[in-house]
Each structure stands twice: as structure tokens, then as C-alpha cells.
Amino acid sequence: MKYVDEYRDPAKVRGLLGEIDEQVTRPWVLMEICGGQTHAFLHHGLDEMLPGGIELVHGPGCPVCVTPLEQIDKALAIATRPDVIFTSYGDMLRVPGSTMDLFNIRANGGDVRVVYSPLEAIRIAETSPEKQVVFFAIGFETTAPPNAMAVLQAKQRGIKNLSVLVSHVCVPPAMEAILSSKTNRVQAFLAAGHVCAVMGYHEYPAITEKYKVPIVVTGFEPVDLLVGVLAAVRQLEAGKAEVQNAYERAVTFEGNQTAQNVMNTVFQPVDRKWRGIGMIPQSGLGLRPEFEAFDAEKRFSVGELVTQESPLCIAGEILQGIKKPPQCAAYGNQCTPQSPLGAPMVSAEGTCAAYYRYHRELVPNG
Ligand code: SF4
């Protein structure tokens, strides 16, 4: 298959591993931002094939994992209302809130529906005028444009019974929060190729300049991932800290201007709490005032909720690259994909789920 097979070529993978091995003269800690990249590294066993000096730590780029508990509890409070049809991407249904999840609401008679696009929520709103339809708008800069487009369309069509519970987050402020932390271990980033396909990488030179860490825009296939690692290691070994694009077939410096325009028309930067990490200033997106009629939090007056995380869950440390899932006492016993205590064990992009699925009992290279 064109654009896939050539990026999974075993000979190229072996060659790249050899090149990385030749470059490495001392230990380095690299963080892949995206949960999809984490799963790809583990799925293909690349984390175990890298030279011992390269340690991969796994970033906060799993949208389900970083959606704060308060937003999950607000979703649960709204979804229990008899006048509401609550729509969401499927991953969110199993994410535990303080006391239950959206599946529990559905099992107890709530109208909670999985959708694959926010446009489905619009269709449901149009065909169910007697109901309030709510869409759970979560994710990074990848899902923000289609969700913004849905709000725009709802406004243009005069749909009054649709609202969105917004919990969007942005990558660059999270990278800065990690680099600013006293416990930071990250020496180079592999930036998420799909986020950069939307946003470009014009936001990153300021970060490399300020923190002196290389940032390499990286794709998702084995060859892409290793090209990203090689570029990062070359920079580290040479004492450089630059932005490099190792995913040129999908990413440009400016990114997708149309998608960015739609996103910026509907959303504006806001302070946002990240699950397990805490408040990161200007790290989220919220509805602009001219779209606040579509704000589910205002429509249903959910207000501030008191939340309760599992005291066993160390997701915050995992999402910042400080610890790895096998270092969590609950990993694989009290916390499994069948019975998750924290969001990183739920999501298809979650680090804990990846370690469990691919049987990483020990810390690779650690
Ligand atoms: S294994 Fe479970 S409890 Fe431990 S950090 Fe991961 S999600 Fe949280």
C-alpha cells in the first residue's frame, strides 16, 4: 500500500536503528508527545530495539487522558438529565468520573450515544427537536477544527437545541509546562505529526529557543518514528536545539490555514486544567463570546463540582514523562483496561493501556 508499506520496510528500519546506534555516545531522554506515537512505538517493538542509551518517555498527547475529571463529572451531570441526548466519541464513555462513567449513565437509562463526528450530533439535534443534544468536544488541535465547524453550522442553520461541552487542549503550552517543571527529564521532543498537519510548526521555534531542546515533527509509521528519533539524537549529540520537520509528506510550516481559521473563528485560548497535571495557563480552547449560546456549561448551569481522583493513580507523573506505568502500584492489578482507575488505561491512545496491551512489565531501557 503506497505511503504505508515503504514506511514499514524492515530493511529501512534496521538501517535506521543502526544509524541511531552509531550516533549515540551517552544517554538521552526523548518524549513522543502523542499517544498514537506511543502505541506505534510499542506495537512495533521499536522501544525495545532502540539502543540502550535512548529512553523514550511518553507525553500528554492522549486527549481522553488529559480531559480533567471536572469535565467528566460535568458530562455525567448533564447526561443524566431526562431532556438530554448526550453524544460523544466512544473512548469517553469508559473514562471514570468521580463515581461512575457515561456507560453507567446509559445502563441506568440515560440517552448517551457514540458518534464519529460532531456533524452526527447536528443531525440528531435536527431530528429530535424536543430534546437538548449535547456534544462532548474534547481533544487537541486535531479535533478542534471539525468541532468548531459543527458549532458554525449549527449557528448558520439556526439550531437551538445543540450545545457543546468544550474541553479542548493545545500542545505547545503543555510542552512548555513540562520543560518548566523542576522534575523535567525531557531533552528532546518528537512532535505529533497529525497536530502539526493542522497547526504547522511555526509555534515551535520560540520553544526551542527558550528551552534549548530539539523538536522534531514526527509521523506514525516505524520508519517515520525512527527518522524522528535519529534527527533528535543527531541534534542532541551535536549540541543543537532546532525545529526539524521529519514528516514533510503531511506537514508544512504554516499548517492548514483553513482549519486554523475555522478554529480561531469559534474558539479562543483559555486557561485549562489537565487531568493529573493541573492548570496550564492559556492551554485550552473555549467558545468565543459570540458562540456562548452553544456552551453546554452555561445552558445547564453545572457550575463547579467537587471531584475525587483515585489516590492510587499516578497518571500526572506518567503524562509528564516522570514515571512509567509499571511504576504505578495499581498497574495490571487494581487497574486494567477492563477495570480502569485512570484515563490512561482507558483510551486507545493511553500510555497505561499501551503498556498493558503490549506486555511491558518492566521499564524499557530504564
Ligand atoms: S495504571 Fe491505572 S492507576 Fe496507574 S497511572 Fe495508569 S491509569 Fe492510573
Short mmCIF file of C-alpha atoms and ligand atoms in Angstrom, two decimals:
data_model
loop_
_atom_site.label_atom_id
_atom_site.label_comp_id
_atom_site.label_asym_id
_atom_site.label_seq_id
_atom_site.Cartn_x
_atom_site.Cartn_y
_atom_site.Cartn_z
CA MET A 1 0.00 0.00 0.00
CA LYS A 2 1.55 3.27 -1.10
CA TYR A 3 2.58 5.61 1.72
CA VAL A 4 2.35 2.77 4.24
CA ASP A 5 4.44 -0.21 3.10
CA GLU A 6 7.54 1.85 2.38
CA TYR A 7 7.34 3.28 5.89
CA ARG A 8 7.20 -0.22 7.41
CA ASP A 9 10.10 -1.65 5.40
CA PRO A 10 12.13 -3.91 7.76
CA ALA A 11 15.39 -3.19 5.92
CA LYS A 12 14.91 0.57 6.34
CA VAL A 13 14.01 0.07 9.99
CA ARG A 14 17.18 -1.97 10.59
CA GLY A 15 19.25 0.65 8.77
CA LEU A 16 17.82 3.48 10.86
CA LEU A 17 18.37 1.57 14.10
CA GLY A 18 21.98 1.08 13.05
CA GLU A 19 22.38 4.79 12.28
CA ILE A 20 20.89 5.76 15.65
CA ASP A 21 23.22 3.31 17.37
CA GLU A 22 26.23 4.88 15.64
CA GLN A 23 25.18 8.37 16.78
CA VAL A 24 24.59 7.68 20.46
CA THR A 25 27.53 8.37 22.77
CA ARG A 26 25.61 8.99 26.01
CA PRO A 27 22.07 8.55 27.44
CA TRP A 28 19.28 10.78 26.15
CA VAL A 29 15.63 11.12 27.17
CA LEU A 30 13.17 11.73 24.32
CA MET A 31 9.47 12.36 24.71
CA GLU A 32 6.99 11.47 21.99
CA ILE A 33 4.08 13.84 22.55
CA CYS A 34 1.29 11.82 21.01
CA GLY A 35 -0.40 8.73 22.43
CA GLY A 36 -0.71 7.39 18.88
CA GLN A 37 3.06 7.52 18.60
CA THR A 38 3.43 5.77 21.97
CA HIS A 39 1.21 2.94 20.76
CA ALA A 40 3.10 2.74 17.45
CA PHE A 41 6.49 2.52 19.22
CA LEU A 42 5.22 -0.29 21.47
CA HIS A 43 3.15 -2.06 18.81
CA HIS A 44 6.17 -2.43 16.54
CA GLY A 45 8.54 -3.14 19.43
CA LEU A 46 10.71 -0.17 18.49
CA ASP A 47 11.08 0.95 22.10
CA GLU A 48 12.86 -2.34 22.82
CA MET A 49 15.03 -2.18 19.67
CA LEU A 50 16.46 1.28 20.30
CA PRO A 51 19.99 1.46 21.68
CA GLY A 52 20.10 1.28 25.48
CA GLY A 53 21.15 4.93 25.73
CA ILE A 54 17.86 6.17 24.30
CA GLU A 55 14.99 6.34 26.76
CA LEU A 56 11.53 7.13 25.49
CA VAL A 57 9.13 8.81 27.86
CA HIS A 58 5.53 9.30 26.90
CA GLY A 59 3.82 12.63 26.72
CA PRO A 60 0.40 14.08 27.46
CA GLY A 61 -0.87 13.71 23.90
CA CYS A 62 -3.81 11.44 24.65
CA PRO A 63 -6.91 13.65 24.57
CA VAL A 64 -9.04 11.29 26.62
CA CYS A 65 -6.33 11.03 29.28
CA VAL A 66 -5.91 14.75 29.86
CA THR A 67 -9.60 15.69 29.92
CA PRO A 68 -9.98 16.85 33.53
CA LEU A 69 -12.12 14.95 35.98
CA GLU A 70 -14.29 18.04 36.48
CA GLN A 71 -15.28 17.95 32.81
CA ILE A 72 -16.10 14.22 33.02
CA ASP A 73 -18.26 14.89 36.08
CA LYS A 74 -19.96 17.78 34.27
CA ALA A 75 -20.63 15.44 31.33
CA LEU A 76 -22.13 12.90 33.73
CA ALA A 77 -24.32 15.56 35.39
CA ILE A 78 -25.63 16.73 32.02
CA ALA A 79 -26.09 13.23 30.59
CA THR A 80 -28.31 12.16 33.50
CA ARG A 81 -30.91 14.78 32.59
CA PRO A 82 -34.04 13.22 31.02
CA ASP A 83 -34.29 16.02 28.44
CA VAL A 84 -30.76 15.44 27.12
CA ILE A 85 -29.26 13.28 24.38
CA PHE A 86 -25.56 13.23 25.22
CA THR A 87 -23.23 12.49 22.28
CA SER A 88 -19.53 11.69 22.48
CA TYR A 89 -16.66 9.90 20.82
CA GLY A 90 -16.68 6.31 22.07
CA ASP A 91 -13.46 6.46 24.12
CA MET A 92 -15.00 8.92 26.56
CA LEU A 93 -17.77 6.56 27.67
CA ARG A 94 -15.45 4.40 29.78
CA VAL A 95 -13.41 7.20 31.33
CA PRO A 96 -14.10 7.10 35.06
CA GLY A 97 -15.55 10.19 36.69
CA SER A 98 -15.54 10.62 40.45
CA THR A 99 -18.18 7.94 40.97
CA MET A 100 -19.22 6.49 37.60
CA ASP A 101 -18.78 6.75 33.83
CA LEU A 102 -21.02 7.52 30.86
CA PHE A 103 -21.64 3.81 30.29
CA ASN A 104 -23.19 3.67 33.78
CA ILE A 105 -25.46 6.56 32.85
CA ARG A 106 -26.53 4.72 29.71
CA ALA A 107 -27.07 1.48 31.64
CA ASN A 108 -29.32 3.42 34.00
CA GLY A 109 -31.50 4.69 31.16
CA GLY A 110 -29.68 7.86 30.12
CA ASP A 111 -29.62 8.65 26.40
CA VAL A 112 -25.86 8.55 25.74
CA ARG A 113 -24.84 7.97 22.13
CA VAL A 114 -21.48 7.33 20.45
CA VAL A 115 -20.88 9.50 17.39
CA TYR A 116 -17.95 9.53 14.97
CA SER A 117 -18.29 13.18 14.02
CA PRO A 118 -19.85 16.27 15.60
CA LEU A 119 -21.92 16.56 12.43
CA GLU A 120 -23.82 13.48 13.65
CA ALA A 121 -24.78 15.47 16.73
CA ILE A 122 -26.20 18.15 14.44
CA ARG A 123 -28.26 15.54 12.61
CA ILE A 124 -29.57 14.16 15.90
CA ALA A 125 -30.47 17.68 17.05
CA GLU A 126 -32.38 18.31 13.82
CA THR A 127 -34.32 15.05 14.07
CA SER A 128 -35.01 15.33 17.82
CA PRO A 129 -36.25 18.90 18.28
CA GLU A 130 -37.95 18.01 21.58
CA LYS A 131 -34.55 17.11 23.13
CA GLN A 132 -31.43 19.04 24.09
CA VAL A 133 -28.47 17.48 22.25
CA VAL A 134 -25.01 17.91 23.79
CA PHE A 135 -21.71 17.04 22.11
CA PHE A 136 -18.60 16.41 24.23
CA ALA A 137 -15.96 18.41 22.35
CA ILE A 138 -12.61 17.10 23.55
CA GLY A 139 -9.18 16.74 22.03
CA PHE A 140 -6.22 18.67 20.68
CA GLU A 141 -5.85 20.93 17.66
CA THR A 142 -6.75 17.91 15.51
CA THR A 143 -10.39 17.70 16.60
CA ALA A 144 -10.92 21.39 17.36
CA PRO A 145 -11.48 22.42 13.69
CA PRO A 146 -14.29 19.91 12.93
CA ASN A 147 -15.89 20.67 16.28
CA ALA A 148 -15.67 24.39 15.52
CA MET A 149 -17.21 23.73 12.12
CA ALA A 150 -20.15 21.96 13.77
CA VAL A 151 -20.79 24.97 16.02
CA LEU A 152 -20.58 27.29 13.00
CA GLN A 153 -23.03 25.15 11.06
CA ALA A 154 -25.42 24.95 13.99
CA LYS A 155 -25.38 28.76 14.24
CA GLN A 156 -25.85 29.21 10.49
CA ARG A 157 -28.77 26.76 10.44
CA GLY A 158 -30.39 28.29 13.50
CA ILE A 159 -30.26 25.06 15.51
CA LYS A 160 -31.25 25.97 19.05
CA ASN A 161 -31.20 22.56 20.77
CA LEU A 162 -27.49 21.76 20.28
CA SER A 163 -24.70 22.70 22.66
CA VAL A 164 -21.10 21.60 23.21
CA LEU A 165 -19.27 20.73 26.39
CA VAL A 166 -15.82 22.02 25.46
CA SER A 167 -12.59 20.58 26.83
CA HIS A 168 -10.10 21.27 24.06
CA VAL A 169 -6.40 21.49 24.84
CA CYS A 170 -3.36 22.70 22.87
CA VAL A 171 0.06 21.08 22.59
CA PRO A 172 2.64 23.93 22.81
CA PRO A 173 1.61 25.18 26.30
CA ALA A 174 1.84 21.59 27.59
CA MET A 175 5.36 21.25 26.17
CA GLU A 176 6.33 24.46 27.95
CA ALA A 177 4.76 23.26 31.20
CA ILE A 178 6.81 20.04 31.02
CA LEU A 179 10.03 21.87 30.21
CA SER A 180 9.45 24.42 33.00
CA SER A 181 8.93 21.75 35.64
CA LYS A 182 11.67 21.19 38.23
CA THR A 183 11.26 17.44 37.66
CA ASN A 184 11.59 17.63 33.88
CA ARG A 185 13.61 14.83 32.27
CA VAL A 186 12.83 15.58 28.62
CA GLN A 187 15.81 16.52 26.45
CA ALA A 188 14.10 16.41 23.05
CA PHE A 189 10.55 16.21 21.74
CA LEU A 190 9.08 14.20 18.91
CA ALA A 191 6.18 16.49 18.00
CA ALA A 192 2.87 14.98 16.94
CA GLY A 193 2.65 14.82 13.16
CA HIS A 194 -1.14 15.00 12.95
CA VAL A 195 -1.38 18.07 15.20
CA CYS A 196 1.32 19.70 13.06
CA ALA A 197 -0.59 18.78 9.89
CA VAL A 198 -3.27 21.17 11.18
CA MET A 199 -1.18 23.74 13.05
CA GLY A 200 2.13 23.58 11.19
CA TYR A 201 5.22 24.06 13.32
CA HIS A 202 5.51 27.84 13.42
CA GLU A 203 4.79 27.79 17.17
CA TYR A 204 7.85 25.67 17.98
CA PRO A 205 10.92 27.84 17.22
CA ALA A 206 10.09 30.03 20.23
CA ILE A 207 10.15 26.91 22.43
CA THR A 208 13.44 25.55 21.09
CA GLU A 209 14.95 28.99 21.50
CA LYS A 210 13.73 29.44 25.07
CA TYR A 211 14.38 25.93 26.45
CA LYS A 212 17.23 24.76 24.18
CA VAL A 213 15.61 21.42 23.31
CA PRO A 214 15.31 19.95 19.81
CA ILE A 215 11.77 19.46 18.49
CA VAL A 216 11.33 17.07 15.57
CA VAL A 217 7.95 16.85 13.83
CA THR A 218 7.43 13.10 13.54
CA GLY A 219 4.96 10.74 11.88
CA PHE A 220 3.47 7.47 12.99
CA GLU A 221 4.90 4.58 10.92
CA PRO A 222 8.05 2.75 12.07
CA VAL A 223 10.32 4.50 9.57
CA ASP A 224 8.77 7.88 10.44
CA LEU A 225 9.31 7.30 14.14
CA LEU A 226 12.93 6.25 13.73
CA VAL A 227 13.70 9.12 11.35
CA GLY A 228 12.35 11.40 14.10
CA VAL A 229 14.49 9.72 16.77
CA LEU A 230 17.58 9.86 14.55
CA ALA A 231 17.09 13.57 13.85
CA ALA A 232 16.62 14.31 17.55
CA VAL A 233 19.66 12.27 18.56
CA ARG A 234 21.82 13.91 15.88
CA GLN A 235 20.86 17.32 17.24
CA LEU A 236 21.45 16.31 20.86
CA GLU A 237 24.85 14.83 20.08
CA ALA A 238 25.80 17.97 18.15
CA GLY A 239 24.58 20.29 20.92
CA LYS A 240 21.88 21.79 18.69
CA ALA A 241 18.30 22.71 19.59
CA GLU A 242 16.31 23.35 16.42
CA VAL A 243 12.90 22.60 14.95
CA GLN A 244 13.07 19.95 12.24
CA ASN A 245 10.28 18.57 10.09
CA ALA A 246 10.68 14.79 9.66
CA TYR A 247 7.12 14.41 8.38
CA GLU A 248 7.26 16.52 5.24
CA ARG A 249 4.72 14.47 3.33
CA ALA A 250 1.98 15.72 5.68
CA VAL A 251 3.26 18.83 7.44
CA THR A 252 4.14 22.36 6.33
CA PHE A 253 5.49 25.23 8.41
CA GLU A 254 2.18 27.15 8.32
CA GLY A 255 -0.14 24.14 8.55
CA ASN A 256 -3.72 24.04 7.33
CA GLN A 257 -4.82 27.68 7.25
CA THR A 258 -8.47 26.86 6.53
CA ALA A 259 -8.71 24.60 9.57
CA GLN A 260 -6.93 27.15 11.75
CA ASN A 261 -9.28 29.93 10.58
CA VAL A 262 -12.39 27.90 11.45
CA MET A 263 -10.92 27.01 14.83
CA ASN A 264 -9.98 30.62 15.59
CA THR A 265 -13.39 31.89 14.49
CA VAL A 266 -15.21 29.78 17.08
CA PHE A 267 -12.65 29.22 19.85
CA GLN A 268 -10.27 31.41 21.83
CA PRO A 269 -7.38 30.49 24.17
CA VAL A 270 -8.40 29.89 27.80
CA ASP A 271 -6.70 28.57 30.92
CA ARG A 272 -7.34 24.82 31.10
CA LYS A 273 -6.83 22.19 33.75
CA TRP A 274 -5.20 18.96 32.51
CA ARG A 275 -6.06 15.73 34.24
CA GLY A 276 -3.27 14.71 36.59
CA ILE A 277 -1.16 17.74 35.68
CA GLY A 278 -3.23 20.71 36.82
CA MET A 279 -3.89 24.16 35.43
CA ILE A 280 -1.80 25.26 32.46
CA PRO A 281 -2.34 28.92 31.52
CA GLN A 282 -3.79 29.53 28.05
CA SER A 283 -3.52 25.83 27.22
CA GLY A 284 -7.13 25.26 26.24
CA LEU A 285 -9.73 26.46 23.81
CA GLY A 286 -13.11 27.83 24.84
CA LEU A 287 -16.03 29.24 22.89
CA ARG A 288 -15.77 32.89 21.90
CA PRO A 289 -18.50 35.14 23.39
CA GLU A 290 -20.43 35.25 20.10
CA PHE A 291 -20.90 31.46 20.33
CA GLU A 292 -21.68 31.19 24.05
CA ALA A 293 -25.30 30.27 23.28
CA PHE A 294 -23.84 26.87 22.33
CA ASP A 295 -21.98 26.46 25.63
CA ALA A 296 -23.41 23.42 27.45
CA GLU A 297 -21.86 24.52 30.76
CA LYS A 298 -23.86 27.75 30.65
CA ARG A 299 -27.02 26.16 29.26
CA PHE A 300 -27.17 23.57 32.06
CA SER A 301 -25.54 25.61 34.86
CA VAL A 302 -23.39 22.72 36.04
CA GLY A 303 -21.08 25.12 37.91
CA GLU A 304 -18.08 23.92 39.91
CA LEU A 305 -18.07 20.29 41.02
CA VAL A 306 -16.08 18.64 43.78
CA THR A 307 -14.12 15.77 42.26
CA GLN A 308 -12.28 12.78 43.63
CA GLU A 309 -9.42 11.07 41.74
CA SER A 310 -8.31 7.57 42.67
CA PRO A 311 -5.47 8.06 45.18
CA LEU A 312 -3.61 5.17 43.51
CA CYS A 313 -3.43 6.78 40.07
CA ILE A 314 -0.12 8.44 39.12
CA ALA A 315 -1.33 9.48 35.66
CA GLY A 316 0.01 13.01 36.13
CA GLU A 317 3.57 11.78 36.55
CA ILE A 318 3.18 9.41 33.60
CA LEU A 319 1.78 12.14 31.34
CA GLN A 320 4.78 14.35 32.16
CA GLY A 321 7.34 11.61 31.48
CA ILE A 322 8.42 11.38 35.12
CA LYS A 323 7.26 7.78 35.64
CA LYS A 324 6.10 4.82 33.54
CA PRO A 325 3.03 2.62 34.04
CA PRO A 326 4.83 -0.36 35.67
CA GLN A 327 5.92 2.08 38.39
CA CYS A 328 2.26 2.52 39.38
CA ALA A 329 1.27 0.16 42.19
CA ALA A 330 -2.16 -0.36 40.63
CA TYR A 331 -0.87 -1.22 37.13
CA GLY A 332 -2.14 -4.59 35.98
CA ASN A 333 -3.86 -5.48 39.24
CA GLN A 334 -6.36 -2.92 40.55
CA CYS A 335 -6.12 -1.06 37.22
CA THR A 336 -6.64 -2.90 33.92
CA PRO A 337 -8.43 -2.00 30.66
CA GLN A 338 -11.43 -3.99 31.92
CA SER A 339 -11.47 -2.09 35.20
CA PRO A 340 -9.55 1.18 34.76
CA LEU A 341 -8.80 3.51 37.65
CA GLY A 342 -7.42 6.27 35.44
CA ALA A 343 -7.95 7.59 31.93
CA PRO A 344 -4.54 6.43 30.55
CA MET A 345 -5.75 2.84 30.98
CA VAL A 346 -9.00 3.54 29.10
CA SER A 347 -8.09 5.31 25.93
CA ALA A 348 -6.89 3.69 22.73
CA GLU A 349 -4.07 6.26 22.94
CA GLY A 350 -3.39 5.92 26.66
CA THR A 351 0.13 5.07 27.81
CA CYS A 352 -1.01 2.63 30.50
CA ALA A 353 -3.26 0.84 28.02
CA ALA A 354 -0.33 0.59 25.58
CA TYR A 355 1.98 -0.90 28.22
CA TYR A 356 -0.71 -3.37 29.28
CA ARG A 357 -1.63 -4.35 25.72
CA TYR A 358 1.97 -4.92 24.65
CA HIS A 359 3.04 -6.59 27.89
CA ARG A 360 5.60 -4.05 29.06
CA GLU A 361 6.09 -5.22 32.61
CA LEU A 362 9.48 -3.60 33.11
CA VAL A 363 10.61 -0.09 32.31
CA PRO A 364 12.31 -0.28 28.89
CA ASN A 365 15.87 0.98 28.99
CA GLY A 366 15.19 2.20 32.49
S1 SF4 B 1 -2.01 2.10 35.73
FE1 SF4 B 1 -4.08 2.91 36.12
S2 SF4 B 1 -3.98 3.79 38.17
FE2 SF4 B 1 -1.85 3.57 37.45
S3 SF4 B 1 -1.37 5.51 36.44
FE3 SF4 B 1 -2.15 4.16 34.83
S4 SF4 B 1 -4.35 4.65 34.76
FE4 SF4 B 1 -3.60 5.48 36.72
#
